[in-house]
Protein backbone atom coordinates (compact mmCIF):
# COMPACT_ATOMS: atom_id res chain seq x y z
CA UNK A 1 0.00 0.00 0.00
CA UNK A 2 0.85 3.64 -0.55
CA UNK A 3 1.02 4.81 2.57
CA UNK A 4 1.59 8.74 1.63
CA UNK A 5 -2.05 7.75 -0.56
CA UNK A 6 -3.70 6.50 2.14
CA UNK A 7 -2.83 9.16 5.01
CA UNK A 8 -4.12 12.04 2.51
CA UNK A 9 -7.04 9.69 1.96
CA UNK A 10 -7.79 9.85 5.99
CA UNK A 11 -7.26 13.65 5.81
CA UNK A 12 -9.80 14.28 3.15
CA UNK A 13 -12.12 12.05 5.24
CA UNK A 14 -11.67 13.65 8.09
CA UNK A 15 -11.92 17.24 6.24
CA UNK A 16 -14.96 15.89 4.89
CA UNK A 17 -16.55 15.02 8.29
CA UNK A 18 -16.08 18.59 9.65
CA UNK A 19 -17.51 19.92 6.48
CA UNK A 20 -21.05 18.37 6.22
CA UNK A 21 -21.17 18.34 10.71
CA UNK A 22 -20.99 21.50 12.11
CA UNK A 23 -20.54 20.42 15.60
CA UNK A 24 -18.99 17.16 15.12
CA UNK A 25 -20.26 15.46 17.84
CA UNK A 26 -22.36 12.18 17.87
CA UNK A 27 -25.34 13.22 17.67
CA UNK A 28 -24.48 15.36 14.98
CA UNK A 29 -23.05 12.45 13.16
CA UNK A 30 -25.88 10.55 13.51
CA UNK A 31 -28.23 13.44 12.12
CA UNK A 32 -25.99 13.92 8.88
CA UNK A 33 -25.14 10.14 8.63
CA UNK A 34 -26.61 9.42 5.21
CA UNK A 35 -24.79 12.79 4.11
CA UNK A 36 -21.18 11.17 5.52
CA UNK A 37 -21.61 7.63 4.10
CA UNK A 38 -22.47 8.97 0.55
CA UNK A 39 -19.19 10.92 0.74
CA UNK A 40 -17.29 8.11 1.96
CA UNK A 41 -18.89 6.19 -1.14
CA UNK A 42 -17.32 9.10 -3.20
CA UNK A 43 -13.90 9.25 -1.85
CA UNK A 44 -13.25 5.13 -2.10
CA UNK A 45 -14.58 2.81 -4.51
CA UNK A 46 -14.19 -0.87 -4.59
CA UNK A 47 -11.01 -0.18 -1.98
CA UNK A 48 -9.95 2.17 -4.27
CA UNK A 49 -9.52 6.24 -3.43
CA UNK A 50 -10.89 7.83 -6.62
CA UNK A 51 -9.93 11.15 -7.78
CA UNK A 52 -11.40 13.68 -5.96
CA UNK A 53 -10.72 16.52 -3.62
CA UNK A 54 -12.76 18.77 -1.34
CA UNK A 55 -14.54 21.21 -3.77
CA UNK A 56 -15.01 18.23 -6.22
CA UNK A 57 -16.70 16.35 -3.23
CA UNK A 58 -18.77 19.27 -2.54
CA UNK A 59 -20.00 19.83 -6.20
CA UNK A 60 -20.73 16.77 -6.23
CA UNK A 61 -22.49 16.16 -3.31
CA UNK A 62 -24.66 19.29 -3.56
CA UNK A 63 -25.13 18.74 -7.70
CA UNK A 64 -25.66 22.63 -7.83
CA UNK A 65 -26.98 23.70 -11.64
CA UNK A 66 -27.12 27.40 -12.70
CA UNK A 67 -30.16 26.53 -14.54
CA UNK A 68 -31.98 24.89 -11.57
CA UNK A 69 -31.27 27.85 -9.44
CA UNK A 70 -32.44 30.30 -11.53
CA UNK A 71 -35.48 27.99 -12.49
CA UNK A 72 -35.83 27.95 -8.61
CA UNK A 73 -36.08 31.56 -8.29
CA UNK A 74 -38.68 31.61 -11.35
CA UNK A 75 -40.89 29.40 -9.57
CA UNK A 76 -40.54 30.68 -6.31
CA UNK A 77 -41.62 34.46 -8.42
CA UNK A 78 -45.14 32.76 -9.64
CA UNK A 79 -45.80 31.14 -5.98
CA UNK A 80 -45.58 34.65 -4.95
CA UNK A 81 -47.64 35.54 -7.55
CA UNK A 82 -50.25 33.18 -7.24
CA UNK A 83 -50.34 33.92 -3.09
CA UNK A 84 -50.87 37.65 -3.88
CA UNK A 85 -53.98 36.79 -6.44
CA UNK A 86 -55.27 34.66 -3.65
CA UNK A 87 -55.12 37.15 -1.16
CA UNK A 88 -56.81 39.97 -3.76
CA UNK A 89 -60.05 37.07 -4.40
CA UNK A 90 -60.29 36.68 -0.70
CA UNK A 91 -60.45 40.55 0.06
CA UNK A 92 -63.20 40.60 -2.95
CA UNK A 93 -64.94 38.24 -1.29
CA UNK A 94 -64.62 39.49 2.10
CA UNK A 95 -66.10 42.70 0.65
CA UNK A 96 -68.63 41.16 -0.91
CA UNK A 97 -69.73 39.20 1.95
CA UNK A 98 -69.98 42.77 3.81
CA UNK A 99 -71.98 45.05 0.82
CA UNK A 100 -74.37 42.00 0.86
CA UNK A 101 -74.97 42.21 4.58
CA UNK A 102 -75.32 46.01 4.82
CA UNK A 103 -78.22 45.39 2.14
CA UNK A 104 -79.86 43.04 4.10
CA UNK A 105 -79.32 39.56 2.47
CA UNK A 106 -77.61 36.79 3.83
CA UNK A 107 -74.16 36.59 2.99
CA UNK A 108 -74.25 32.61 3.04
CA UNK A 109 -75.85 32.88 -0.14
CA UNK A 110 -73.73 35.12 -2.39
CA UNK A 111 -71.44 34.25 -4.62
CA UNK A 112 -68.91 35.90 -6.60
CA UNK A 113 -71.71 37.88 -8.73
CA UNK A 114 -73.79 38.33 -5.50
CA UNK A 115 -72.67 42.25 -4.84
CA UNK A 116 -72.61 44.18 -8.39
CA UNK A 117 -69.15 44.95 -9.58
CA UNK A 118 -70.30 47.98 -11.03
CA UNK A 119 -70.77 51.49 -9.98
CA UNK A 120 -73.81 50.94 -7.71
CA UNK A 121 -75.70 53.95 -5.45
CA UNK A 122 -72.20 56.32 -6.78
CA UNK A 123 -69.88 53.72 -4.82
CA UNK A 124 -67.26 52.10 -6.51
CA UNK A 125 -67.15 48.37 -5.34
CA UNK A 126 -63.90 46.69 -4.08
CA UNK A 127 -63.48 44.35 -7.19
CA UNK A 128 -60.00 46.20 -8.18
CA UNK A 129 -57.75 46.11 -4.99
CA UNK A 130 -54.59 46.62 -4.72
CA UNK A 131 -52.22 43.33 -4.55
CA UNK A 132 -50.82 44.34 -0.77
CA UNK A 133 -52.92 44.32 2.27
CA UNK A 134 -52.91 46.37 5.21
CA UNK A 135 -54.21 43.28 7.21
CA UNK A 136 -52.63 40.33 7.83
CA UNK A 137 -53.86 37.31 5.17
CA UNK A 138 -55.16 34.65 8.17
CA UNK A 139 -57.46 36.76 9.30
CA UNK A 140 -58.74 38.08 5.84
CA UNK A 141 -58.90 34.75 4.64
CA UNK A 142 -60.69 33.54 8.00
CA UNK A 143 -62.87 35.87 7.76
CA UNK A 144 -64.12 35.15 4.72
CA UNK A 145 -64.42 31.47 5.16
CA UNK A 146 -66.54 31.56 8.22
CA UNK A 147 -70.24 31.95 7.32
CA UNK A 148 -69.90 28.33 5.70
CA UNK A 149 -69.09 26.68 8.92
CA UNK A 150 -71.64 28.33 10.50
CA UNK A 151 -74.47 27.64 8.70
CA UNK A 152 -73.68 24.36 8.66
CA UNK A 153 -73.59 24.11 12.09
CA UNK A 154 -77.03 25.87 12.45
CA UNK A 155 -78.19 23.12 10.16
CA UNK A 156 -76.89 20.86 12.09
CA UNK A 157 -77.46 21.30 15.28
CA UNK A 158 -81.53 20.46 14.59
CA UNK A 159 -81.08 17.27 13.99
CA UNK A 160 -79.33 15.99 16.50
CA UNK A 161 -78.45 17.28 20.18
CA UNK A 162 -75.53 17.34 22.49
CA UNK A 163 -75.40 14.16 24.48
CA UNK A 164 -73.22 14.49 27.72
CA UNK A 165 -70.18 11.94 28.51
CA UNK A 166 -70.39 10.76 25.20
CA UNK A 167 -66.95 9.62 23.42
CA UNK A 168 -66.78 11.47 20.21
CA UNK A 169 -66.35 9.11 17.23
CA UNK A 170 -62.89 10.90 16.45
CA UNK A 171 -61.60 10.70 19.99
CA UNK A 172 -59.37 7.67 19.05
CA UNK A 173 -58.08 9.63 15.79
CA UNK A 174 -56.94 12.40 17.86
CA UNK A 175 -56.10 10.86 20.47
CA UNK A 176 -53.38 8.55 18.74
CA UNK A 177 -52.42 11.71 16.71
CA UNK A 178 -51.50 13.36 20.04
CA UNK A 179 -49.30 10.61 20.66
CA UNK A 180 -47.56 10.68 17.37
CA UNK A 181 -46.97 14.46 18.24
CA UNK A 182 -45.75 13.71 21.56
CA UNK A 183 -43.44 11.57 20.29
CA UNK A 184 -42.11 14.17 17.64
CA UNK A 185 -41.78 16.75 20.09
CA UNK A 186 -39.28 14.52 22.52
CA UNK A 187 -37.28 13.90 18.97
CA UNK A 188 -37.52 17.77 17.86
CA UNK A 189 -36.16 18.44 21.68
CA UNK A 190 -32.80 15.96 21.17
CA UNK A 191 -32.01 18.10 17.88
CA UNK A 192 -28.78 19.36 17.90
CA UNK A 193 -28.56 23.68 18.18
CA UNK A 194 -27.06 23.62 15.02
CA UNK A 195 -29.83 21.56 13.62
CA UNK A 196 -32.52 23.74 14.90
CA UNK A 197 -30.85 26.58 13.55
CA UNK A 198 -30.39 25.70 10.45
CA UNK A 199 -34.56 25.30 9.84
CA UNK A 200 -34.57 29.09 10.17
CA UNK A 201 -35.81 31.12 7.15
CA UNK A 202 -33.05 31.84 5.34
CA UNK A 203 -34.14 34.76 3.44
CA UNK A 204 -33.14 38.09 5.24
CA UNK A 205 -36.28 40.00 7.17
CA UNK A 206 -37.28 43.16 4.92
CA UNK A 207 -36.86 46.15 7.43
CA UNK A 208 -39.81 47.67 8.13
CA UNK A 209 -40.93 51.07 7.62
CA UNK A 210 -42.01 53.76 10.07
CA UNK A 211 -45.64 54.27 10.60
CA UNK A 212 -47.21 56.80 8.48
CA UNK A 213 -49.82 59.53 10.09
CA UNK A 214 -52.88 59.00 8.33
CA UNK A 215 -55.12 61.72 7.16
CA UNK A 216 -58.65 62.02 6.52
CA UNK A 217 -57.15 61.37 2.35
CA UNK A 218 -54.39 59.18 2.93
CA UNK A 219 -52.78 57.88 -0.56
CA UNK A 220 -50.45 54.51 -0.27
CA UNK A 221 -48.19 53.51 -2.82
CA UNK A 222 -45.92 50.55 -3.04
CA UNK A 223 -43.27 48.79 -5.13
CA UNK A 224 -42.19 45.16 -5.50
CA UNK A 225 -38.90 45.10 -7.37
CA UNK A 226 -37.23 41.40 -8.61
CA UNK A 227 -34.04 42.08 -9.69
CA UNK A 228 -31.59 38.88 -10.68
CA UNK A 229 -28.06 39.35 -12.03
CA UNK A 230 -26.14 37.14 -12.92
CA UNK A 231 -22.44 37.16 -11.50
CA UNK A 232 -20.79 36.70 -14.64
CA UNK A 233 -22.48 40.32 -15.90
CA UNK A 234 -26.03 40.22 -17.61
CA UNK A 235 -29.17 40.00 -16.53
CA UNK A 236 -31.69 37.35 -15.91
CA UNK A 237 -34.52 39.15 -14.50
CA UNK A 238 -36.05 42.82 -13.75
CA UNK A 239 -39.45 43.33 -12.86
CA UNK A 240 -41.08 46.25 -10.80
CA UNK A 241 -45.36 46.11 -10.04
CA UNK A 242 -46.53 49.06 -8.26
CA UNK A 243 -49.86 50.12 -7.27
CA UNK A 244 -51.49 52.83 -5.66
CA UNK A 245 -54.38 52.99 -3.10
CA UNK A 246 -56.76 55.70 -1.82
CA UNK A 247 -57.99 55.63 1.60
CA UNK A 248 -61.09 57.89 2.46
CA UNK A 249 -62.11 58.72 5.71
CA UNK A 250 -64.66 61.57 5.92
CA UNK A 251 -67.65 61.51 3.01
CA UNK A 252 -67.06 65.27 1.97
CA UNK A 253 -63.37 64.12 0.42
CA UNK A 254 -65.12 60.71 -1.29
CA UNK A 255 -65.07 61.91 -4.90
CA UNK A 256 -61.39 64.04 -4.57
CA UNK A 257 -59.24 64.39 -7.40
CA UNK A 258 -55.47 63.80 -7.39
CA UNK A 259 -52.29 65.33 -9.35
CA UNK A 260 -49.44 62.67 -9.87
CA UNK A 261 -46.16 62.74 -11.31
CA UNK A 262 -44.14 59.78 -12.91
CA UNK A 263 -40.48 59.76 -13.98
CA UNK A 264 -41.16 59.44 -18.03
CA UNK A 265 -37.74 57.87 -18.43
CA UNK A 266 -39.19 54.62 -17.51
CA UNK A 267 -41.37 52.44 -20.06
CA UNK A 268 -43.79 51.32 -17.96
CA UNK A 269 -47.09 49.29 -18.61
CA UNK A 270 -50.15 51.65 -16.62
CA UNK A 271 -53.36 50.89 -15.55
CA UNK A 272 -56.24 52.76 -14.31
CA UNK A 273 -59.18 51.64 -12.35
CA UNK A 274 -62.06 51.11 -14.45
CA UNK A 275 -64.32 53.57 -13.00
CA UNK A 276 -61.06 56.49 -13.57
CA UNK A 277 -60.96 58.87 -16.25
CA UNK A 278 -58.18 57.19 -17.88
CA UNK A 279 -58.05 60.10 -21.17
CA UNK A 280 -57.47 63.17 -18.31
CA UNK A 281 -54.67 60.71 -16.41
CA UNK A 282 -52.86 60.59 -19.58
CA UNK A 283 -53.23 63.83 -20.66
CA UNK A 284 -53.22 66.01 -17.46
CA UNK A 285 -51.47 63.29 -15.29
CA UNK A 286 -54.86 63.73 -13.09
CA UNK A 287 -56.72 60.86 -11.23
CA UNK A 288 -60.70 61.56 -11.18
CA UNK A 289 -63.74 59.72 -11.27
CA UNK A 290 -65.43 59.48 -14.45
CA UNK A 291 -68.85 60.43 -13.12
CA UNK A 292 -68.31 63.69 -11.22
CA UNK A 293 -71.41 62.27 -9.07
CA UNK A 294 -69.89 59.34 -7.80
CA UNK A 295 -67.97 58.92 -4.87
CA UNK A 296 -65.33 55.89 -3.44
CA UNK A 297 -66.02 53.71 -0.87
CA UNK A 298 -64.81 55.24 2.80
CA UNK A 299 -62.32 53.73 5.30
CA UNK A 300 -61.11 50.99 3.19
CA UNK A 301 -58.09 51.00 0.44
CA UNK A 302 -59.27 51.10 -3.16
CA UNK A 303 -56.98 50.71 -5.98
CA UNK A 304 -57.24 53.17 -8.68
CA UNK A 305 -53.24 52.96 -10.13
CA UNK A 306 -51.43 50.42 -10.85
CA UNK A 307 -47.87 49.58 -13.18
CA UNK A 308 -45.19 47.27 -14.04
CA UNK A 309 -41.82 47.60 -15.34
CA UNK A 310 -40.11 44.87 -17.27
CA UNK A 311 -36.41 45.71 -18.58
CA UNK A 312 -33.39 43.36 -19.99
CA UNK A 313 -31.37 46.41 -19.72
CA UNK A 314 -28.91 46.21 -16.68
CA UNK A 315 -28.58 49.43 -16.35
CA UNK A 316 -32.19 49.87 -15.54
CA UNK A 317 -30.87 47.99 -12.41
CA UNK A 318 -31.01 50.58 -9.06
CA UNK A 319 -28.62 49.29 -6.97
CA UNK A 320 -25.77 47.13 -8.01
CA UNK A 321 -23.26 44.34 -6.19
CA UNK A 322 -19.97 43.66 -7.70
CA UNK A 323 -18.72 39.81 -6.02
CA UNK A 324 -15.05 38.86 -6.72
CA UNK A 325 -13.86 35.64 -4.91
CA UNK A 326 -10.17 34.93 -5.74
CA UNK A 327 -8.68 31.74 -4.60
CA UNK A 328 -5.24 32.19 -3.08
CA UNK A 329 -3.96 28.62 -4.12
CA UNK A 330 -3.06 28.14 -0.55
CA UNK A 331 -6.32 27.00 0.88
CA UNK A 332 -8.01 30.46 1.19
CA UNK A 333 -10.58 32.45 -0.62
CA UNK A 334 -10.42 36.41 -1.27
CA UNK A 335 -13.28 37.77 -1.45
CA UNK A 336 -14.16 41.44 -2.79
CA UNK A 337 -17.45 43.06 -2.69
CA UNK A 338 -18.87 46.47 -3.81
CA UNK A 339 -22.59 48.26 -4.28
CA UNK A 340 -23.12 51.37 -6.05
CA UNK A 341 -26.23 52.77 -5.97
CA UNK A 342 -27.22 53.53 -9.74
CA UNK A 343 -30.56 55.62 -9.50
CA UNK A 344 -29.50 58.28 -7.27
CA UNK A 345 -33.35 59.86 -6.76
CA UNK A 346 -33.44 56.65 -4.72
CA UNK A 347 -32.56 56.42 -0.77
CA UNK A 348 -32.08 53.27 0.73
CA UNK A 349 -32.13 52.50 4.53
CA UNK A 350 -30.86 49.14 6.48
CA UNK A 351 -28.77 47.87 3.38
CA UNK A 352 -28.16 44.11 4.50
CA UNK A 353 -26.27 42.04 1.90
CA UNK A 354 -26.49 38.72 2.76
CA UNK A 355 -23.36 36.88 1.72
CA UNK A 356 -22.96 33.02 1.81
CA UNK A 357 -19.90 31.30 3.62
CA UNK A 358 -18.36 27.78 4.61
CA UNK A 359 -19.98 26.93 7.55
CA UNK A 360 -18.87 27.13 10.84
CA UNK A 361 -15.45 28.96 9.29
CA UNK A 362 -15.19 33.20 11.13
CA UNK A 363 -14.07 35.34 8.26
CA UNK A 364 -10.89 37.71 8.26
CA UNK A 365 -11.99 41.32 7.06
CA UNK A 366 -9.22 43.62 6.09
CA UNK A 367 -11.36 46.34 4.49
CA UNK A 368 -15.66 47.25 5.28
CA UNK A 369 -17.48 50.34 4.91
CA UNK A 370 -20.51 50.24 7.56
CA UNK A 371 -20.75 47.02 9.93
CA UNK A 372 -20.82 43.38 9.71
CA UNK A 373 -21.77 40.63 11.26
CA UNK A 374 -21.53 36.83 11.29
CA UNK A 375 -25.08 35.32 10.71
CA UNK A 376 -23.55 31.53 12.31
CA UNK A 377 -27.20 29.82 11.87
CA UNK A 378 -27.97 30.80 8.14
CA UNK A 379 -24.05 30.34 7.07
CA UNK A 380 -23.61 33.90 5.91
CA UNK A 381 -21.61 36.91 6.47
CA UNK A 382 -24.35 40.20 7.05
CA UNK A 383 -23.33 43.45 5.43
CA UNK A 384 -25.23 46.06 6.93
CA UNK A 385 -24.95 49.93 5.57
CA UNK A 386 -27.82 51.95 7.61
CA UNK A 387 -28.64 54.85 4.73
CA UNK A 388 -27.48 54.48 0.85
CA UNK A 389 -27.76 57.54 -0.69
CA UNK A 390 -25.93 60.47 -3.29
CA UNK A 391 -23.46 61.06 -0.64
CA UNK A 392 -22.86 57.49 0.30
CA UNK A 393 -23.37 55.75 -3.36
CA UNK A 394 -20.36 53.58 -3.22
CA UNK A 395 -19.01 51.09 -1.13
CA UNK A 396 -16.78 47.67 -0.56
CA UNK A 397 -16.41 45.01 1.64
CA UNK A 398 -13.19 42.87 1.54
CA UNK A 399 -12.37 39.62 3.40
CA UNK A 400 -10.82 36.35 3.26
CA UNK A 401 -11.83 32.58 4.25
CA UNK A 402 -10.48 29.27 4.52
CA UNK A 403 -11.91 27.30 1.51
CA UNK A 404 -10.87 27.11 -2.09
CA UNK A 405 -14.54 27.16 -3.99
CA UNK A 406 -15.18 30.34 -5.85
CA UNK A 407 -18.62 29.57 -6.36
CA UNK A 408 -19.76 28.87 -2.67
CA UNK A 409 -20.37 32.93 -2.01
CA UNK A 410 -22.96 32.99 -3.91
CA UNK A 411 -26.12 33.84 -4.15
CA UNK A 412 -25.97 37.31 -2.64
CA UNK A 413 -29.02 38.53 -1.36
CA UNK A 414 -29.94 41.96 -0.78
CA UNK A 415 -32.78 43.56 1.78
CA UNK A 416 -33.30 47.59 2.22
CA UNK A 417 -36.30 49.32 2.90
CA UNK A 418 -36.99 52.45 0.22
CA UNK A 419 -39.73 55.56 0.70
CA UNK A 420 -39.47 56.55 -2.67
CA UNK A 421 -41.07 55.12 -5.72
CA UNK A 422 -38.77 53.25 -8.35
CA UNK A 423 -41.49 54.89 -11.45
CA UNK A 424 -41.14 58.05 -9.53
CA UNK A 425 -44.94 58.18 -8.69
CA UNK A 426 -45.88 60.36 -6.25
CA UNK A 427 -48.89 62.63 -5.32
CA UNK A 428 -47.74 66.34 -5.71
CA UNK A 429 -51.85 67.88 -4.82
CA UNK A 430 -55.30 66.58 -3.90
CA UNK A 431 -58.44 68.89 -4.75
CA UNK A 432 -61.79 68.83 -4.35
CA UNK A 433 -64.10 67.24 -7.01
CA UNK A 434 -64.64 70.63 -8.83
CA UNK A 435 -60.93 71.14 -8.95
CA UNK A 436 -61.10 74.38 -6.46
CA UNK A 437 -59.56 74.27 -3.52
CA UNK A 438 -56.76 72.05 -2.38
CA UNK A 439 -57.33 69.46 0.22
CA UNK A 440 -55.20 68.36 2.83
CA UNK A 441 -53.59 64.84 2.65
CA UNK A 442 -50.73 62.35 3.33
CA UNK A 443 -49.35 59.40 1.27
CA UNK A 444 -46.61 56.66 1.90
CA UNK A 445 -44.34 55.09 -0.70
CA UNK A 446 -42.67 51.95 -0.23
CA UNK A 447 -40.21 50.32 -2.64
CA UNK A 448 -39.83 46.79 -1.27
CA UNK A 449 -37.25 43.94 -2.94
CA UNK A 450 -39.06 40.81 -3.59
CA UNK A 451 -36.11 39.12 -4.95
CA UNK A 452 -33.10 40.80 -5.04
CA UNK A 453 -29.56 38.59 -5.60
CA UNK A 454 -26.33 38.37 -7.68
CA UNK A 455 -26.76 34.17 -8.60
C-alpha cells in the first residue's frame, strides 16, 4: 500500500466530516449520517480512493446547476404571484360578503356575482384592490371562510343534540395523533442547536418602515422590485409592479381628485381603475372619477393605479453588487465586494447584503465600509450599511476565508427598505371634485425587494 495515498485519503475524510457536521459530535453524526456515508462512497470505490478533492466532493455532493437555481427563483416568483392573487379574491370576497350584509341579504348565499361589480348607489365596489394588504392574510382569509361553517352548524345542530359523557367518534383519531406528536416533540427536543438553527428562514427580514400619520385622504403607494443578475455580468430578471391605493375617511373628500407625477424615463405598462378617467390621467397626469357624481367607498383601500416595469437592460438595475472571490492557491478564498447605488433619486435605509460562507469557518476582514456581522445559523456573512444615498453611493467590503470554492459565495441577497417610488410616482396635490380648492392629505411610498440577488 501507498502509505503517503492513504494518510491524505484519511485527511480528506476527516476534512470531509467537519464539512457536512458543524458540531462534530455524535449526535451530529448521527443526524448527517446518510450525508457522511455517501461521501465516503465518493472518496473510495471498490477499496480504491478515486480522484477527488474537497470542492469536487462538494460539487458533487450538492449537484448545484445554474439553470436549476435560476429555475428555482422563477418558480418561487409565480408562488408569490399566485399567493398575492389569492389574497386579492379573498379581500373581494370578504367585501362582498360585507356590501351584501349592509343590504340586508344573507351573505351565506352570495357568490362571486352576488354584490354588483359595477358602480352601484355612486360607490365604486372593491373588485379592483390593490395586490398588498394592510391586514394580515389569516385573518382576511378567516374571515371570509366563516359563514360556511356556520351555517352548517345551524343546520346541524336540529337534527341531533348534544349528548353528555359521550366519546366522540374521532376521539381515538386524535387521540393517537397526540401521541404521534408527543413523540415528535421529545425527537424535535434531542435536535442538535445547530440543527434547529439551520430550519430558520433563510431569506433576510425586509426592514420595516415607520408608521405613516394618516389623514382624513391618505394615498399609499408601493413597489415590489425582482431584480436577478447574474455574476458573470447580464441580466436574468427585472421586474417592478406598483400600485397605488386611496384611503377615504370623511364623506365630503369621497369623490377628490389627485395630481401625480411619474419619472417618463421609464417604459412602464399603466393601468387605471375602471371607473377612472383614464383620457385626463394621460393627458393632465390627473386621477378623477369618471362620473363627477360618484364617490369611493370610505375607510377601506381602493386601488385606482397600478404599473409594471419589465427591462433586460442592466442598467435599468437601481442598486448594483460587484462579487469577486479569488482563490489564493493556498487554501483560502479572497473575497471582494462592492454596491453602487445607480438611480440616485433613490434612498435606501438598512442595506443588508447577505453573503454566503463555509460553515462554521469566522471570516478575516481587512477592508468594510458600515458594519458586519456573522449570521452563524444561516451560514452567511451580514453586510449592513444603515442609509445608501448620493453622498454614500459607493461602497466595498473585503475579506478572506479558509476554503478554495469560488462559487460557494454565492447567491448574494440583498434587503433595504426604500420611501421613494422606483417609477417616480408620487402625489404632488389633492383637490376637491370641482378642482377648487386644495385638500389636505398624506401618502406613503414603499419600494420593497421581492427578490433581489447576484446568482
Amino acid at each position: 500500500n501507498n502509505i503517503v495515498q492513504d494518510m491524505d485519503t484519511l485527511h480528506l475524510i476527516a476534512r470531509t466530516v467537519s464539512d457536512i457536521c458543524d458540531v462534530a459530535d455524535q449526535q451530529d453524526v448521527i443526524m448527517h449520517g446518510i450525508d457522511i456515508i455517501s461521501a465516503f462512497d465518493e472518496i473510495i470505490s471498490q477499496g480504491l480512493r478515486d480522484n477527488v478533492d474537497l470542492s469536487k466532493l462538494r460539487t458533487i455532493m450538492e449537484m448545484e446547476s445554474h439553470e436549476e437555481k435560476i429555475q428555482e427563483i422563477i418558480e418561487r416568483n409565480k408562488e408569490r404571484e399566485a399567493k398575492q392573487e389569492l389574497k386579492r379574491k379573498a379581500k373581494m370576497f370578504e367585501q362582498q360578503r360585507r356590501e351584501a350584509a349592509k343590504r340586508g341579504m344573507d351573505p351565506n348565499l352570495g357568490g362571486i356575482g352576488s354584490s354588483g361589480s359595477m358602480l352601484s348607489g355612486g360607490r365604486i365596489s372593491g373588485v379592483y384592490e390593490p395586490l398588498i394588504s394592510r391586514e394580515p392574510e389569516p385573518s382576511r382569509s378567516f374571515a371570509a371562510a366563516s359563514p360556511a361553517p356556520s351555517s352548517a352548524a345551524s343546520f346541524s345542530s336540529g337534527a341531533r343534540g348534544m349528548k353528555l359523557g359521550r366519546k366522540p367518534k374521532g376521539a381515538d383519531v386524535l387521540g393517537a395523533m397526540r401521541d404521534e406528536v408527543g413523540l415528535a416533540d421529545n425527537f424535535a427536543n434531542n435536535l442538535s442547536i445547530s440543527e434547529q438553527a439551520a430550519s430558520v428562514n433563510v431569506a433576510p427580514a425586509v426592514p420595516a418602515l415607520p408608521p405613516v400619520d394618516m389623514k382624513d385622504v391618505h394615498v399609499q403607494i408601493e413597489e415590489h422590485i425582482t431584480a436577478i443578475v447574474n455574476r458573470d455580468g447580464g441580466l436574468e430578471q427585472m421586474e417592478v409592479k406598483g400600485d397605488m391605493s386611496l384611503i377615504i375617511s370623511k364623506p365630503e373628500y369621497s369623490s377628490v381628485q389627485l395630481s401625480v407625477t411619474t419619472d417618463s424615463s421609464h417604459n412602464a405598462q399603466v393601468k387605471t381603475h375602471p371607473k377612472i378617467d383614464k383620457k385626463r390621467f394621460q393627458t393632465e397626469s390627473v386621477i378623477a372619477l369618471k362620473d363627477p357624481s360618484g364617490s369611493l367607498p370610505l375607510s377601506q383601500p381602493v386601488g385606482v393605479l397600478k404599473w409594471r416595469i419589465v427591462s433586460s437592460d442592466e442598467e435599468s438595475i437601481p442598486f448594483t453588487i460587484n462579487c469577486w472571490p479569488s482563490p489564493t492557491g493556498s487554501g483560502t478564498v479572497d473575497v471582494n465586494i462592492e454596491y453602487e447605488l445607480t438611480d440616485t433619486k433613490l434612498e435606501l435605509e438598512d442595506v443588508v447584503v447577505s453573503i454566503p460562507i463555509p460553515a462554521g469557518v469566522q471570516p478575516t476582514i481587512s477592508d468594510v465600509d458600515g458594519v458586519y456581522e456573522v449570521n452563524r445559523p444561516r451560514s452567511t456573512l451580514d453586510w449592513q450599511i444603515p442609509t445608501v444615498d448620493t453622498s454614500n453611493k459607493n461602497g466595498s467590503l473585503d475579506f478572506s476565508v479558509p476554503g478554495d470554492d469560488a462559487g460557494a459565495f454565492f447567491p448574494v441577497i440583498v434587503s433595504f427598505a426604500c420611501k421613494k417610488s422606483y417609477y417616480g410616482v408620487e402625489v404632488s396635490s389633492v383637490t376637491a371634485s370641482d378642482g377648487q380648492g386644495s385638500v389636505d392629505f398624506s401618502q406613503s411610498i414603499a419600494l420593497i425587494p421581492e427578490q433581489y440577488a447576484v446568482i
